[in-house]
């Protein structure tokens, strides 16, 4: 099984970290191809929690980890994660020279631009992701190859610093809170430390695939945070959908054996933007608390709602999942009744796929099918051992989406997983 892609099918935080960790055992390479430290993956091994923002979750399996060209990398954050992992896990790391570096002004611009947007604010993670990708497109970005080469870094810093200083002042009436000299010293040290990881991920992954090795592509965020296909402008600035492995890593189109869609058994969203099946009140509170639905990166309470099949049908079209991993089924345990949104009403019309325009999505009302609740109790090791109502819930999803649910996750630990 040479290529495995793990993709969030909803708004992120579906539990990709756990699935990558589980299946990573069989992988030769684990590759991050988009996003940055806006992501927060939590992996629980033998009761110990590990949180990653940038490092591929394969690190704790001692894998060769790759950070590919499509990633926005904050070297301060990477250094912290490496310091936590070193000595505990025997992984190796390679970072592509083309990776864009998140600089201090990106964090400042993220904060000031959110403030300036007022009611239209996106609710970003504040990690500088948008401004960093904007600079990539503007060609004022600094790449990893430049960070690790002192003379080139100085040259780029000279060219970019004054532009950013002027932008912060002129557009946002805000100052640069750090001097060019301070940045130079701090980032030179980071560059020196990280230089050992420089390597062409595009070449490494292509070679590995040609040799029949198993490569796992670890998605970050979710389908509806995609900059083009998500709920724009309430999206992130990268492409979390499956097709972006080709441009994010740099290899030509080829068949991909497994595209695993991670589907949370209900829906959550952090930040602003439409959420058709959103719940409020006691029920939302219960699900949020049972599922510990607080952001891994920012600690914000996640908005919660019922599972949305309209959203998932379109996610299936955008990603072409070969299978689904259904996570957090245990969180629904104990509820008397569970609902699934099967279609939307848009004015008088019935809608079964997501409208392309956010204006229409805002007007959509959910149509629900009710399911009897279930209780997950005792040691559950196979699908057959699940209560009848839980099986019905899972089987309804796979029938509606026409994709097999091959993994059912019933807790954060590795052992709390049912394979089918
Ligand atoms: P992003 O890249 O930020 O989108 O995150 P992610 O998809 O890796 O998910 P994240 O780790 O942010 O959130 C999932 C949370 O649910 C973590 O705390 C996991 O430990 C936990 N988790 C994963 N699977 C299950 C499960 O089946 N049941 C329960 N109760 N928790 C789970
Ligand atoms: P940004 O990526 O920080 O610019 O944030 C843009 C939007 O994407 C906000 O709504 C964030 O809450 C959301 N977002 C970004 N990364 C994640 C993630 O990993 N999980 C869930 N939401 C995310
Ligand atoms: Mg997360």
GROMACS .gro file of C-alpha atoms and ligand atoms in nm:
model
  476
    1UNK     CA    1   0.000   0.000   0.000
    2UNK     CA    2   0.247   0.270  -0.109
    3UNK     CA    3   0.047   0.590  -0.060
    4UNK     CA    4  -0.196   0.675   0.218
    5UNK     CA    5  -0.352   1.018   0.249
    6UNK     CA    6  -0.529   1.124   0.569
    7UNK     CA    7  -0.774   1.412   0.521
    8UNK     CA    8  -1.011   1.601   0.749
    9UNK     CA    9  -1.357   1.590   0.595
   10UNK     CA   10  -1.520   1.863   0.804
   11UNK     CA   11  -1.372   2.177   0.970
   12UNK     CA   12  -1.056   2.022   1.116
   13UNK     CA   13  -0.997   1.854   1.453
   14UNK     CA   14  -1.158   1.531   1.335
   15UNK     CA   15  -0.883   1.327   1.500
   16UNK     CA   16  -0.634   1.297   1.214
   17UNK     CA   17  -0.347   1.281   1.462
   18UNK     CA   18  -0.474   0.957   1.617
   19UNK     CA   19  -0.532   0.788   1.281
   20UNK     CA   20  -0.191   0.891   1.145
   21UNK     CA   21  -0.031   0.755   1.459
   22UNK     CA   22  -0.223   0.427   1.431
   23UNK     CA   23  -0.151   0.364   1.064
   24UNK     CA   24   0.190   0.529   1.076
   25UNK     CA   25   0.331   0.206   1.209
   26UNK     CA   26   0.336   0.071   0.855
   27UNK     CA   27   0.475   0.387   0.693
   28UNK     CA   28   0.831   0.452   0.581
   29UNK     CA   29   0.774   0.826   0.552
   30UNK     CA   30   0.518   1.055   0.716
   31UNK     CA   31   0.475   1.384   0.528
   32UNK     CA   32   0.307   1.713   0.621
   33UNK     CA   33   0.211   1.891   0.299
   34UNK     CA   34   0.001   2.195   0.394
   35UNK     CA   35  -0.085   2.435   0.672
   36UNK     CA   36   0.140   2.520   0.964
   37UNK     CA   37   0.121   2.544   1.340
   38UNK     CA   38  -0.242   2.652   1.317
   39UNK     CA   39  -0.297   2.275   1.331
   40UNK     CA   40  -0.305   2.093   1.660
   41UNK     CA   41  -0.288   1.716   1.657
   42UNK     CA   42  -0.324   1.526   1.983
   43UNK     CA   43  -0.197   1.172   2.007
   44UNK     CA   44  -0.245   0.961   2.319
   45UNK     CA   45  -0.006   0.672   2.373
   46UNK     CA   46  -0.035   0.456   2.685
   47UNK     CA   47  -0.226   0.733   2.858
   48UNK     CA   48   0.037   1.000   2.778
   49UNK     CA   49  -0.079   1.294   2.566
   50UNK     CA   50   0.144   1.439   2.293
   51UNK     CA   51   0.048   1.758   2.111
   52UNK     CA   52   0.197   1.852   1.777
   53UNK     CA   53   0.146   2.160   1.569
   54UNK     CA   54   0.413   2.122   1.303
   55UNK     CA   55   0.593   1.793   1.345
   56UNK     CA   56   0.426   1.507   1.160
   57UNK     CA   57   0.255   1.278   1.413
   58UNK     CA   58   0.476   0.994   1.280
   59UNK     CA   59   0.754   1.126   1.506
   60UNK     CA   60   0.638   0.919   1.802
   61UNK     CA   61   0.648   0.605   1.588
   62UNK     CA   62   1.015   0.686   1.523
   63UNK     CA   63   0.947   0.747   1.155
   64UNK     CA   64   1.124   0.954   0.894
   65UNK     CA   65   0.920   1.276   0.899
   66UNK     CA   66   0.903   1.522   0.612
   67UNK     CA   67   0.790   1.884   0.606
   68UNK     CA   68   0.712   1.955   0.242
   69UNK     CA   69   0.716   2.274   0.033
   70UNK     CA   70   0.347   2.355   0.092
   71UNK     CA   71   0.389   2.403   0.468
   72UNK     CA   72   0.422   2.740   0.645
   73UNK     CA   73   0.688   2.681   0.910
   74UNK     CA   74   0.743   2.880   1.227
   75UNK     CA   75   1.100   2.791   1.329
   76UNK     CA   76   1.042   2.903   1.689
   77UNK     CA   77   0.760   2.651   1.724
   78UNK     CA   78   0.949   2.375   1.548
   79UNK     CA   79   1.243   2.419   1.782
   80UNK     CA   80   1.014   2.385   2.085
   81UNK     CA   81   0.858   2.068   1.946
   82UNK     CA   82   1.196   1.918   1.862
   83UNK     CA   83   1.322   1.994   2.213
   84UNK     CA   84   1.023   1.809   2.357
   85UNK     CA   85   1.068   1.506   2.133
   86UNK     CA   86   1.445   1.466   2.140
   87UNK     CA   87   1.574   1.188   2.355
   88UNK     CA   88   1.226   1.034   2.378
   89UNK     CA   89   1.169   0.920   2.020
   90UNK     CA   90   1.410   0.805   1.750
   91UNK     CA   91   1.262   0.986   1.450
   92UNK     CA   92   1.444   1.165   1.168
   93UNK     CA   93   1.335   1.485   0.998
   94UNK     CA   94   1.377   1.645   0.659
   95UNK     CA   95   1.257   1.996   0.566
   96UNK     CA   96   1.219   2.106   0.206
   97UNK     CA   97   1.425   2.414   0.101
   98UNK     CA   98   1.111   2.569  -0.051
   99UNK     CA   99   0.915   2.579   0.274
  100UNK     CA  100   0.790   2.931   0.361
  101UNK     CA  101   0.905   3.067   0.697
  102UNK     CA  102   0.666   3.239   0.937
  103UNK     CA  103   0.839   3.558   1.053
  104UNK     CA  104   0.745   3.774   1.355
  105UNK     CA  105   0.569   4.029   1.130
  106UNK     CA  106   0.332   3.758   1.011
  107UNK     CA  107   0.202   3.709   1.365
  108UNK     CA  108   0.168   4.086   1.407
  109UNK     CA  109  -0.011   4.126   1.075
  110UNK     CA  110  -0.245   3.836   1.158
  111UNK     CA  111  -0.347   4.009   1.482
  112UNK     CA  112  -0.377   4.360   1.338
  113UNK     CA  113  -0.569   4.251   1.030
  114UNK     CA  114  -0.816   4.052   1.241
  115UNK     CA  115  -0.869   4.356   1.460
  116UNK     CA  116  -0.919   4.578   1.158
  117UNK     CA  117  -1.179   4.339   1.014
  118UNK     CA  118  -1.406   4.396   1.315
  119UNK     CA  119  -1.729   4.199   1.272
  120UNK     CA  120  -1.589   4.036   0.959
  121UNK     CA  121  -1.304   3.880   1.153
  122UNK     CA  122  -1.228   3.521   1.065
  123UNK     CA  123  -1.127   3.402   1.409
  124UNK     CA  124  -0.785   3.286   1.296
  125UNK     CA  125  -0.552   3.097   1.523
  126UNK     CA  126  -0.326   3.405   1.526
  127UNK     CA  127  -0.026   3.204   1.414
  128UNK     CA  128   0.062   3.423   1.114
  129UNK     CA  129  -0.056   3.165   0.861
  130UNK     CA  130  -0.256   3.397   0.630
  131UNK     CA  131   0.009   3.671   0.609
  132UNK     CA  132   0.281   3.410   0.546
  133UNK     CA  133   0.095   3.250   0.254
  134UNK     CA  134   0.003   3.598   0.126
  135UNK     CA  135   0.374   3.683   0.114
  136UNK     CA  136   0.446   3.362  -0.073
  137UNK     CA  137   0.204   3.479  -0.344
  138UNK     CA  138   0.345   3.834  -0.325
  139UNK     CA  139   0.698   3.689  -0.351
  140UNK     CA  140   0.815   3.863  -0.036
  141UNK     CA  141   0.832   3.534   0.156
  142UNK     CA  142   1.148   3.389   0.306
  143UNK     CA  143   1.214   3.024   0.237
  144UNK     CA  144   1.383   2.758   0.449
  145UNK     CA  145   1.687   2.750   0.215
  146UNK     CA  146   1.735   3.122   0.289
  147UNK     CA  147   1.683   3.088   0.664
  148UNK     CA  148   1.968   2.839   0.693
  149UNK     CA  149   2.212   3.046   0.484
  150UNK     CA  150   2.323   3.344   0.692
  151UNK     CA  151   2.427   3.576   0.407
  152UNK     CA  152   2.112   3.513   0.205
  153UNK     CA  153   1.896   3.550   0.514
  154UNK     CA  154   2.050   3.890   0.590
  155UNK     CA  155   1.984   3.998   0.233
  156UNK     CA  156   1.619   3.887   0.241
  157UNK     CA  157   1.562   4.037   0.583
  158UNK     CA  158   1.702   4.369   0.460
  159UNK     CA  159   1.467   4.364   0.165
  160UNK     CA  160   1.150   4.260   0.348
  161UNK     CA  161   1.175   4.413   0.696
  162UNK     CA  162   1.126   4.776   0.591
  163UNK     CA  163   0.828   4.685   0.367
  164UNK     CA  164   0.658   4.512   0.659
  165UNK     CA  165   0.744   4.792   0.899
  166UNK     CA  166   0.585   5.044   0.661
  167UNK     CA  167   0.276   4.824   0.608
  168UNK     CA  168   0.218   4.785   0.980
  169UNK     CA  169   0.251   5.160   1.031
  170UNK     CA  170   0.066   5.288   0.724
  171UNK     CA  171  -0.217   5.037   0.705
  172UNK     CA  172  -0.270   4.937   1.065
  173UNK     CA  173  -0.112   5.229   1.251
  174UNK     CA  174   0.085   4.974   1.448
  175UNK     CA  175   0.457   4.931   1.505
  176UNK     CA  176   0.701   4.644   1.458
  177UNK     CA  177   0.754   4.524   1.813
  178UNK     CA  178   1.098   4.380   1.746
  179UNK     CA  179   1.408   4.527   1.579
  180UNK     CA  180   1.570   4.396   1.263
  181UNK     CA  181   1.882   4.321   1.463
  182UNK     CA  182   1.694   4.115   1.718
  183UNK     CA  183   1.522   3.918   1.443
  184UNK     CA  184   1.852   3.858   1.270
  185UNK     CA  185   2.017   3.722   1.581
  186UNK     CA  186   1.728   3.501   1.684
  187UNK     CA  187   1.664   3.359   1.337
  188UNK     CA  188   2.032   3.311   1.259
  189UNK     CA  189   2.052   3.087   1.564
  190UNK     CA  190   1.739   2.900   1.458
  191UNK     CA  191   1.876   2.863   1.103
  192UNK     CA  192   2.203   2.722   1.236
  193UNK     CA  193   2.019   2.468   1.446
  194UNK     CA  194   1.770   2.361   1.179
  195UNK     CA  195   2.016   2.345   0.887
  196UNK     CA  196   2.087   1.978   0.958
  197UNK     CA  197   1.731   1.896   0.842
  198UNK     CA  198   1.755   2.056   0.496
  199UNK     CA  199   1.668   1.812   0.219
  200UNK     CA  200   1.464   1.794  -0.099
  201UNK     CA  201   1.133   1.638   0.011
  202UNK     CA  202   1.000   1.642  -0.345
  203UNK     CA  203   1.286   1.414  -0.454
  204UNK     CA  204   1.273   1.197  -0.143
  205UNK     CA  205   0.900   1.129  -0.168
  206UNK     CA  206   0.911   1.063  -0.544
  207UNK     CA  207   1.198   0.817  -0.497
  208UNK     CA  208   1.024   0.646  -0.207
  209UNK     CA  209   0.706   0.600  -0.410
  210UNK     CA  210   0.902   0.463  -0.707
  211UNK     CA  211   1.070   0.212  -0.477
  212UNK     CA  212   0.731   0.094  -0.348
  213UNK     CA  213   0.783   0.234   0.001
  214UNK     CA  214   0.481   0.335   0.208
  215UNK     CA  215   0.433   0.708   0.228
  216UNK     CA  216   0.173   0.859   0.456
  217UNK     CA  217   0.053   1.209   0.379
  218UNK     CA  218  -0.074   1.372   0.694
  219UNK     CA  219  -0.344   1.631   0.632
  220UNK     CA  220  -0.402   1.929   0.855
  221UNK     CA  221  -0.723   2.128   0.903
  222UNK     CA  222  -1.031   2.010   0.713
  223UNK     CA  223  -1.201   2.025   0.375
  224UNK     CA  224  -1.426   2.322   0.460
  225UNK     CA  225  -1.127   2.532   0.564
  226UNK     CA  226  -0.989   2.501   0.209
  227UNK     CA  227  -0.914   2.845   0.067
  228UNK     CA  228  -1.111   2.778  -0.253
  229UNK     CA  229  -1.363   2.507  -0.160
  230UNK     CA  230  -1.430   2.599   0.201
  231UNK     CA  231  -1.664   2.864   0.340
  232UNK     CA  232  -1.459   3.155   0.204
  233UNK     CA  233  -1.364   3.397   0.358
  234UNK     CA  234  -1.397   3.191   0.679
  235UNK     CA  235  -1.120   2.952   0.579
  236UNK     CA  236  -0.750   2.900   0.625
  237UNK     CA  237  -0.500   3.006   0.357
  238UNK     CA  238  -0.396   2.667   0.225
  239UNK     CA  239  -0.553   2.361   0.062
  240UNK     CA  240  -0.637   2.086   0.313
  241UNK     CA  241  -0.802   1.869   0.043
  242UNK     CA  242  -0.644   1.554  -0.099
  243UNK     CA  243  -0.537   1.695  -0.437
  244UNK     CA  244  -0.297   1.930  -0.266
  245UNK     CA  245  -0.052   1.649  -0.186
  246UNK     CA  246   0.074   1.679  -0.545
  247UNK     CA  247   0.145   2.052  -0.536
  248UNK     CA  248   0.228   2.063  -0.165
  249UNK     CA  249   0.500   1.799  -0.195
  250UNK     CA  250   0.596   1.827  -0.559
  251UNK     CA  251   0.532   1.506  -0.753
  252UNK     CA  252   0.324   1.428  -1.058
  253UNK     CA  253  -0.031   1.296  -1.062
  254UNK     CA  254  -0.051   0.925  -0.998
  255UNK     CA  255  -0.308   0.687  -0.851
  256UNK     CA  256  -0.326   0.702  -0.471
  257UNK     CA  257  -0.414   0.372  -0.306
  258UNK     CA  258  -0.583   0.492   0.011
  259UNK     CA  259  -0.746   0.827   0.075
  260UNK     CA  260  -0.883   0.811   0.429
  261UNK     CA  261  -1.150   1.064   0.513
  262UNK     CA  262  -1.156   1.137   0.884
  263UNK     CA  263  -1.515   1.197   0.988
  264UNK     CA  264  -1.601   1.298   1.341
  265UNK     CA  265  -1.931   1.134   1.447
  266UNK     CA  266  -2.073   1.487   1.487
  267UNK     CA  267  -1.945   1.823   1.363
  268UNK     CA  268  -1.727   2.089   1.527
  269UNK     CA  269  -1.587   2.419   1.410
  270UNK     CA  270  -1.348   2.674   1.565
  271UNK     CA  271  -1.365   3.034   1.452
  272UNK     CA  272  -1.632   3.219   1.252
  273UNK     CA  273  -1.833   3.116   0.947
  274UNK     CA  274  -2.152   2.928   0.862
  275UNK     CA  275  -2.237   2.604   1.043
  276UNK     CA  276  -2.570   2.465   0.925
  277UNK     CA  277  -2.611   2.193   1.190
  278UNK     CA  278  -2.484   2.398   1.484
  279UNK     CA  279  -2.638   2.323   1.824
  280UNK     CA  280  -2.675   2.552   2.119
  281UNK     CA  281  -2.777   2.520   2.481
  282UNK     CA  282  -2.752   2.212   2.702
  283UNK     CA  283  -2.705   1.957   2.426
  284UNK     CA  284  -2.414   2.154   2.275
  285UNK     CA  285  -2.265   2.186   2.622
  286UNK     CA  286  -2.294   1.810   2.687
  287UNK     CA  287  -2.127   1.715   2.358
  288UNK     CA  288  -1.854   1.978   2.400
  289UNK     CA  289  -1.769   1.853   2.749
  290UNK     CA  290  -1.790   1.480   2.663
  291UNK     CA  291  -1.573   1.533   2.357
  292UNK     CA  292  -1.333   1.777   2.526
  293UNK     CA  293  -1.398   2.009   2.234
  294UNK     CA  294  -1.155   2.286   2.309
  295UNK     CA  295  -0.895   2.392   2.050
  296UNK     CA  296  -0.555   2.220   2.076
  297UNK     CA  297  -0.383   2.534   1.947
  298UNK     CA  298  -0.579   2.820   2.103
  299UNK     CA  299  -0.788   2.654   2.376
  300UNK     CA  300  -1.106   2.814   2.233
  301UNK     CA  301  -1.432   2.622   2.291
  302UNK     CA  302  -1.528   2.453   1.964
  303UNK     CA  303  -1.875   2.511   1.821
  304UNK     CA  304  -2.059   2.177   1.798
  305UNK     CA  305  -2.342   2.035   1.591
  306UNK     CA  306  -2.493   1.718   1.447
  307UNK     CA  307  -2.329   1.520   1.168
  308UNK     CA  308  -2.393   1.681   0.828
  309UNK     CA  309  -2.421   1.445   0.530
  310UNK     CA  310  -2.460   1.729   0.280
  311UNK     CA  311  -2.118   1.855   0.381
  312UNK     CA  312  -1.975   1.503   0.368
  313UNK     CA  313  -2.117   1.424   0.023
  314UNK     CA  314  -1.935   1.723  -0.116
  315UNK     CA  315  -1.622   1.633   0.082
  316UNK     CA  316  -1.639   1.296  -0.091
  317UNK     CA  317  -1.650   1.467  -0.433
  318UNK     CA  318  -1.358   1.696  -0.343
  319UNK     CA  319  -1.134   1.428  -0.193
  320UNK     CA  320  -1.241   1.096  -0.346
  321UNK     CA  321  -1.210   0.902  -0.020
  322UNK     CA  322  -1.152   0.530  -0.057
  323UNK     CA  323  -1.255   0.474   0.304
  324UNK     CA  324  -1.371   0.655   0.614
  325UNK     CA  325  -1.239   0.655   0.970
  326UNK     CA  326  -1.527   0.753   1.197
  327UNK     CA  327  -1.393   0.909   1.517
  328UNK     CA  328  -1.534   1.001   1.857
  329UNK     CA  329  -1.838   0.774   1.838
  330UNK     CA  330  -1.800   0.730   2.215
  331UNK     CA  331  -1.882   1.098   2.267
  332UNK     CA  332  -2.241   1.036   2.153
  333UNK     CA  333  -2.278   0.746   2.396
  334UNK     CA  334  -2.549   0.807   2.654
  335UNK     CA  335  -2.759   1.051   2.450
  336UNK     CA  336  -3.126   0.947   2.421
  337UNK     CA  337  -3.152   1.054   2.062
  338UNK     CA  338  -2.902   1.142   1.791
  339UNK     CA  339  -2.971   1.328   1.468
  340UNK     CA  340  -2.803   1.328   1.129
  341UNK     CA  341  -2.862   1.603   0.874
  342UNK     CA  342  -2.947   1.427   0.547
  343UNK     CA  343  -3.025   1.730   0.329
  344UNK     CA  344  -3.076   2.106   0.342
  345UNK     CA  345  -3.371   2.321   0.254
  346UNK     CA  346  -3.266   2.626   0.055
  347UNK     CA  347  -3.574   2.842   0.012
  348UNK     CA  348  -3.816   2.575  -0.113
  349UNK     CA  349  -3.557   2.355  -0.275
  350UNK     CA  350  -3.401   2.038  -0.136
  351UNK     CA  351  -3.023   2.045  -0.149
  352UNK     CA  352  -2.806   1.731  -0.121
  353UNK     CA  353  -2.464   1.884  -0.198
  354UNK     CA  354  -2.308   2.200  -0.057
  355UNK     CA  355  -2.391   2.516  -0.252
  356UNK     CA  356  -2.076   2.683  -0.386
  357UNK     CA  357  -2.174   3.030  -0.264
  358UNK     CA  358  -2.155   3.115   0.108
  359UNK     CA  359  -2.460   3.340   0.061
  360UNK     CA  360  -2.669   3.029  -0.016
  361UNK     CA  361  -2.508   2.824   0.261
  362UNK     CA  362  -2.611   3.092   0.511
  363UNK     CA  363  -2.974   3.043   0.404
  364UNK     CA  364  -2.973   2.662   0.424
  365UNK     CA  365  -3.176   2.491   0.695
  366UNK     CA  366  -3.096   2.135   0.803
  367UNK     CA  367  -3.334   1.841   0.756
  368UNK     CA  368  -3.270   1.574   1.018
  369UNK     CA  369  -3.320   1.202   1.053
  370UNK     CA  370  -3.350   1.084   1.413
  371UNK     CA  371  -3.162   0.783   1.550
  372UNK     CA  372  -3.208   0.605   1.879
  373UNK     CA  373  -2.921   0.665   2.121
  374UNK     CA  374  -2.676   0.398   2.241
  375UNK     CA  375  -2.440   0.331   2.529
  376UNK     CA  376  -2.088   0.206   2.464
  377UNK     CA  377  -1.993  -0.006   2.763
  378UNK     CA  378  -1.727  -0.261   2.847
  379UNK     CA  379  -1.444  -0.374   2.624
  380UNK     CA  380  -1.544  -0.336   2.260
  381UNK     CA  381  -1.300  -0.496   2.020
  382UNK     CA  382  -1.501  -0.570   1.710
  383UNK     CA  383  -1.780  -0.403   1.515
  384UNK     CA  384  -2.017  -0.685   1.606
  385UNK     CA  385  -1.977  -0.605   1.974
  386UNK     CA  386  -2.117  -0.254   1.928
  387UNK     CA  387  -2.480  -0.199   2.032
  388UNK     CA  388  -2.728  -0.243   1.747
  389UNK     CA  389  -2.814   0.131   1.742
  390UNK     CA  390  -2.447   0.230   1.713
  391UNK     CA  391  -2.401  -0.011   1.421
  392UNK     CA  392  -2.707   0.137   1.251
  393UNK     CA  393  -2.563   0.486   1.289
  394UNK     CA  394  -2.233   0.382   1.125
  395UNK     CA  395  -2.401   0.179   0.850
  396UNK     CA  396  -2.632   0.467   0.761
  397UNK     CA  397  -2.331   0.695   0.706
  398UNK     CA  398  -2.151   0.450   0.480
  399UNK     CA  399  -2.463   0.379   0.280
  400UNK     CA  400  -2.538   0.747   0.226
  401UNK     CA  401  -2.181   0.829   0.125
  402UNK     CA  402  -2.119   0.505  -0.057
  403UNK     CA  403  -1.777   0.467   0.108
  404UNK     CA  404  -1.686   0.195   0.360
  405UNK     CA  405  -1.623   0.295   0.721
  406UNK     CA  406  -1.314   0.086   0.790
  407UNK     CA  407  -1.211   0.236   1.124
  408UNK     CA  408  -1.438   0.326   1.414
  409UNK     CA  409  -1.267   0.515   1.693
  410UNK     CA  410  -1.424   0.496   2.038
  411UNK     CA  411  -1.168   0.679   2.250
  412UNK     CA  412  -0.843   0.876   2.220
  413UNK     CA  413  -0.610   0.580   2.292
  414UNK     CA  414  -0.462   0.349   2.026
  415UNK     CA  415  -0.642   0.051   2.175
  416UNK     CA  416  -0.981   0.222   2.157
  417UNK     CA  417  -1.014   0.149   1.788
  418UNK     CA  418  -1.225  -0.096   1.590
  419UNK     CA  419  -1.095  -0.208   1.249
  420UNK     CA  420  -1.336  -0.360   1.000
  421LIG     P1  421  -0.616   1.947   1.319
  421LIG     O1  422  -0.498   1.917   1.237
  421LIG     O2  423  -0.596   2.065   1.412
  421LIG     O3  424  -0.741   1.963   1.238
  421LIG     O4  425  -0.643   1.830   1.432
  421LIG     P2  426  -0.670   1.673   1.437
  421LIG     O5  427  -0.761   1.629   1.331
  421LIG     O6  428  -0.540   1.602   1.446
  421LIG     O7  429  -0.751   1.656   1.571
  421LIG     P3  430  -0.717   1.706   1.719
  421LIG     O8  431  -0.604   1.625   1.771
  421LIG     O9  432  -0.709   1.854   1.726
  421LIG    O10  433  -0.855   1.670   1.792
  421LIG     C1  434  -0.899   1.544   1.815
  421LIG     C2  435  -0.907   1.519   1.967
  421LIG    O11  436  -0.990   1.409   1.988
  421LIG     C3  437  -0.776   1.483   2.032
  421LIG    O12  438  -0.772   1.533   2.162
  421LIG     C4  439  -0.775   1.328   2.033
  421LIG    O13  440  -0.699   1.273   2.137
  421LIG     C5  441  -0.921   1.302   2.055
  421LIG     N1  442  -0.972   1.180   1.994
  421LIG     C6  443  -0.940   1.121   1.875
  421LIG     N2  444  -1.019   1.015   1.851
  421LIG     C7  445  -1.106   1.008   1.955
  421LIG     C8  446  -1.215   0.920   1.986
  421LIG    O14  447  -1.250   0.831   1.912
  421LIG     N3  448  -1.282   0.946   2.102
  421LIG     C9  449  -1.248   1.047   2.187
  421LIG     N4  450  -1.319   1.062   2.298
  421LIG     N5  451  -1.147   1.129   2.161
  421LIG    C10  452  -1.076   1.111   2.046
  422LIG     P1  453  -0.580   3.044   1.032
  422LIG     O1  454  -0.550   2.919   0.963
  422LIG     O2  455  -0.507   3.062   1.162
  422LIG     O3  456  -0.563   3.163   0.943
  422LIG     O4  457  -0.736   3.042   1.072
  422LIG     C1  458  -0.839   3.046   0.975
  422LIG     C2  459  -0.958   2.962   1.019
  422LIG     O5  460  -0.923   2.824   1.018
  422LIG     C3  461  -1.008   2.991   1.160
  422LIG     O6  462  -1.147   2.969   1.163
  422LIG     C4  463  -0.939   2.884   1.244
  422LIG     O7  464  -1.009   2.855   1.363
  422LIG     C5  465  -0.943   2.767   1.147
  422LIG     N1  466  -0.836   2.667   1.168
  422LIG     C6  467  -0.708   2.677   1.127
  422LIG     N2  468  -0.639   2.567   1.161
  422LIG     C7  469  -0.727   2.484   1.222
  422LIG     C8  470  -0.716   2.352   1.276
  422LIG     O8  471  -0.612   2.288   1.272
  422LIG     N3  472  -0.827   2.298   1.329
  422LIG     C9  473  -0.946   2.365   1.329
  422LIG     N4  474  -0.963   2.490   1.281
  422LIG    C10  475  -0.852   2.549   1.227
  423LIG    MG1  476  -0.665   2.005   1.585
   0.00000   0.00000   0.00000
